[in-house]
PDB file of C-alpha atoms in Angstrom:
ATOM      1  CA  MET A  15      19.678   2.311 -11.666  1.00 44.00           C
ATOM      2  CA  THR A  16      18.781   2.826  -8.025  1.00 45.00           C
ATOM      3  CA  LYS A  17      16.897   6.034  -8.732  1.00 46.00           C
ATOM      4  CA  LYS A  18      13.968   4.038 -10.134  1.00 56.00           C
ATOM      5  CA  LEU A  19      13.665   2.127  -6.867  1.00 61.00           C
ATOM      6  CA  LYS A  20      13.598   5.136  -4.548  1.00 63.00           C
ATOM      7  CA  ASN A  21      10.578   6.764  -2.995  1.00 77.00           C
ATOM      8  CA  ILE A  22       8.164   3.875  -3.256  1.00 87.00           C
ATOM      9  CA  SER A  23       5.589   3.799  -0.507  1.00 87.00           C
ATOM     10  CA  GLY A  24       2.244   2.225   0.093  1.00 92.00           C
ATOM     11  CA  PRO A  25       1.087  -1.049   1.554  1.00 95.00           C
ATOM     12  CA  PHE A  26       2.690  -3.082  -1.227  1.00 97.00           C
ATOM     13  CA  ALA A  27       5.975  -1.173  -1.559  1.00 95.00           C
ATOM     14  CA  ASP A  28       8.010  -4.353  -1.061  1.00 95.00           C
ATOM     15  CA  ILE A  29       6.379  -5.975  -4.106  1.00 97.00           C
ATOM     16  CA  ALA A  30       6.704  -2.742  -6.106  1.00 96.00           C
ATOM     17  CA  ILE A  31      10.432  -2.573  -5.397  1.00 95.00           C
ATOM     18  CA  ARG A  32      10.917  -6.164  -6.537  1.00 96.00           C
ATOM     19  CA  LEU A  33       8.944  -5.535  -9.737  1.00 97.00           C
ATOM     20  CA  ARG A  34      11.010  -2.456 -10.502  1.00 96.00           C
ATOM     21  CA  ALA A  35      14.192  -4.386  -9.785  1.00 96.00           C
ATOM     22  CA  VAL A  36      13.190  -7.042 -12.328  1.00 97.00           C
ATOM     23  CA  GLU A  37      12.388  -4.300 -14.846  1.00 97.00           C
ATOM     24  CA  THR A  38      15.865  -2.856 -14.257  1.00 95.00           C
ATOM     25  CA  TYR A  39      17.409  -6.326 -14.532  1.00 96.00           C
ATOM     26  CA  VAL A  40      15.854  -6.955 -17.966  1.00 96.00           C
ATOM     27  CA  GLY A  41      16.771  -3.435 -19.087  1.00 96.00           C
ATOM     28  CA  MET A  42      13.362  -2.351 -20.281  1.00 97.00           C
ATOM     29  CA  SER A  43      11.127   0.643 -19.821  1.00 96.00           C
ATOM     30  CA  GLN A  44       7.913   0.076 -17.915  1.00 96.00           C
ATOM     31  CA  LYS A  45       6.003   0.113 -21.199  1.00 97.00           C
ATOM     32  CA  GLU A  46       8.288  -2.488 -22.804  1.00 97.00           C
ATOM     33  CA  PHE A  47       8.323  -4.597 -19.644  1.00 98.00           C
ATOM     34  CA  SER A  48       4.551  -4.710 -19.346  1.00 97.00           C
ATOM     35  CA  GLU A  49       3.864  -5.189 -23.062  1.00 97.00           C
ATOM     36  CA  SER A  50       6.384  -8.014 -23.316  1.00 97.00           C
ATOM     37  CA  ALA A  51       4.580  -9.840 -20.511  1.00 97.00           C
ATOM     38  CA  GLY A  52       1.116  -9.151 -21.921  1.00 97.00           C
ATOM     39  CA  VAL A  53       0.129  -6.866 -19.045  1.00 97.00           C
ATOM     40  CA  GLN A  54      -1.509  -3.449 -19.400  1.00 97.00           C
ATOM     41  CA  GLN A  55       0.918  -0.647 -18.640  1.00 97.00           C
ATOM     42  CA  LYS A  56      -1.668   1.008 -16.378  1.00 97.00           C
ATOM     43  CA  SER A  57      -1.772  -2.139 -14.227  1.00 97.00           C
ATOM     44  CA  MET A  58       2.025  -2.319 -14.093  1.00 97.00           C
ATOM     45  CA  SER A  59       2.189   1.340 -13.098  1.00 96.00           C
ATOM     46  CA  GLN A  60      -0.280   0.727 -10.273  1.00 96.00           C
ATOM     47  CA  TRP A  61       1.638  -2.325  -9.051  1.00 97.00           C
ATOM     48  CA  GLN A  62       4.941  -0.469  -9.174  1.00 96.00           C
ATOM     49  CA  SER A  63       3.509   2.462  -7.210  1.00 95.00           C
ATOM     50  CA  GLY A  64       3.186   0.292  -4.099  1.00 95.00           C
ATOM     51  CA  ASP A  65      -0.453   1.244  -3.673  1.00 95.00           C
ATOM     52  CA  PHE A  66      -1.907  -1.795  -5.444  1.00 96.00           C
ATOM     53  CA  ARG A  67      -1.083  -5.472  -5.023  1.00 97.00           C
ATOM     54  CA  ILE A  68      -0.193  -7.371  -8.181  1.00 97.00           C
ATOM     55  CA  SER A  69      -2.916  -9.766  -9.284  1.00 97.00           C
ATOM     56  CA  ILE A  70      -2.206 -13.468  -9.447  1.00 97.00           C
ATOM     57  CA  GLN A  71      -2.883 -13.342 -13.197  1.00 98.00           C
ATOM     58  CA  GLY A  72      -0.319 -10.568 -13.596  1.00 98.00           C
ATOM     59  CA  ALA A  73       2.223 -12.398 -11.464  1.00 98.00           C
ATOM     60  CA  LEU A  74       1.730 -15.566 -13.512  1.00 98.00           C
ATOM     61  CA  LYS A  75       2.334 -13.620 -16.736  1.00 98.00           C
ATOM     62  CA  LEU A  76       5.565 -12.197 -15.324  1.00 98.00           C
ATOM     63  CA  ARG A  77       6.618 -15.664 -14.178  1.00 97.00           C
ATOM     64  CA  GLU A  78       5.968 -17.095 -17.619  1.00 97.00           C
ATOM     65  CA  ARG A  79       7.720 -14.293 -19.510  1.00 97.00           C
ATOM     66  CA  TYR A  80      10.671 -13.509 -17.230  1.00 97.00           C
ATOM     67  CA  GLY A  81      11.121 -16.667 -15.159  1.00 95.00           C
ATOM     68  CA  ILE A  82      10.580 -14.961 -11.814  1.00 96.00           C
ATOM     69  CA  SER A  83       8.911 -17.005  -9.140  1.00 96.00           C
ATOM     70  CA  LEU A  84       5.737 -16.124  -7.299  1.00 97.00           C
ATOM     71  CA  ASP A  85       7.712 -16.637  -4.073  1.00 97.00           C
ATOM     72  CA  PHE A  86       9.988 -13.800  -5.143  1.00 97.00           C
ATOM     73  CA  ILE A  87       7.181 -11.511  -6.308  1.00 97.00           C
ATOM     74  CA  TYR A  88       4.977 -11.886  -3.241  1.00 97.00           C
ATOM     75  CA  CYS A  89       7.377 -12.904  -0.468  1.00 96.00           C
ATOM     76  CA  GLY A  90      10.799 -11.708  -1.588  1.00 95.00           C
ATOM     77  CA  ASN A  91      12.310 -15.212  -1.587  1.00 96.00           C
ATOM     78  CA  ILE A  92      15.313 -14.581  -3.807  1.00 95.00           C
ATOM     79  CA  ASP A  93      16.430 -18.209  -3.468  1.00 95.00           C
ATOM     80  CA  ALA A  94      13.445 -19.206  -5.628  1.00 94.00           C
ATOM     81  CA  LEU A  95      15.071 -17.550  -8.671  1.00 95.00           C
ATOM     82  CA  PRO A  96      17.682 -18.876 -11.090  1.00 94.00           C
ATOM     83  CA  THR A  97      21.155 -18.242  -9.630  1.00 95.00           C
ATOM     84  CA  ARG A  98      22.339 -15.574 -12.068  1.00 95.00           C
ATOM     85  CA  MET A  99      19.079 -13.659 -11.810  1.00 96.00           C
ATOM     86  CA  ALA A 100      19.108 -13.964  -8.013  1.00 96.00           C
ATOM     87  CA  ASN A 101      22.651 -12.595  -7.824  1.00 96.00           C
ATOM     88  CA  GLU A 102      21.928  -9.622 -10.085  1.00 96.00           C
ATOM     89  CA  LEU A 103      18.599  -8.803  -8.438  1.00 96.00           C
ATOM     90  CA  SER A 104      20.255  -9.012  -5.006  1.00 94.00           C
ATOM     91  CA  SER A 105      22.780  -6.453  -6.210  1.00 94.00           C
ATOM     92  CA  ILE A 106      20.071  -4.146  -7.602  1.00 92.00           C
ATOM     93  CA  LEU A 107      18.040  -4.388  -4.394  1.00 90.00           C
ATOM     94  CA  ARG A 108      21.118  -3.922  -2.197  1.00 89.00           C
ATOM     95  CA  ASP A 109      22.183  -0.844  -4.193  1.00 85.00           C
ATOM     96  CA  SER A 110      18.677   0.541  -3.825  1.00 79.00           C
ATOM     97  CA  ASN A 111      18.663   0.009  -0.072  1.00 76.00           C
ATOM     98  CA  SER A 112      22.137   1.433   0.435  1.00 72.00           C
ATOM     99  CA  SER A 113      21.099   4.635  -1.332  1.00 63.00           C
ATOM    100  CA  LYS A 114      18.202   5.204   1.083  1.00 57.00           C
ATOM    101  CA  SER A 115      18.580   6.952   4.390  1.00 44.00           C
ATOM    102  CA  ASN A 116      16.495   6.040   7.410  1.00 44.00           C
ATOM    103  CA  ASP A 117      15.465   2.699   5.881  1.00 45.00           C
ATOM    104  CA  SER A 118      13.774   0.430   8.382  1.00 44.00           C
ATOM    105  CA  GLY A 119      15.213  -2.687   6.732  1.00 43.00           C
ATOM    106  CA  ASP A 120      11.828  -4.130   5.722  1.00 45.00           C
ATOM    107  CA  LEU A 121      12.565  -3.908   2.010  1.00 43.00           C
ATOM    108  CA  GLN A 122      16.070  -5.301   1.894  1.00 42.00           C
ATOM    109  CA  ALA A 123      16.932  -8.284  -0.233  1.00 42.00           C
ATOM    110  CA  PRO A 124      17.169 -11.438   1.887  1.00 38.00           C
TER     111      PRO A 124
END
């Protein structure tokens, strides 16, 4: 589970990690995750690389399909999510961060 969240870099790595955490939470492959939301897999791959920022249109599609808030996607505000989802995503993000060495703390779940 945490392996998918490792080694993400780039200016938007924090968003990429959250997107991958949601993908892990719903238990889908990247292809399934993007198709289910009506997003091109190429776009999802770019967003999850950390090199490209998710578009507002893409974020809105993910919000509509998976119930994740824009505050969580862009800012990492886990309190903006439904309680069960927030708890599970916190665990996924925490597990990811605990498996990293030399982490600066920037990408930890709040």
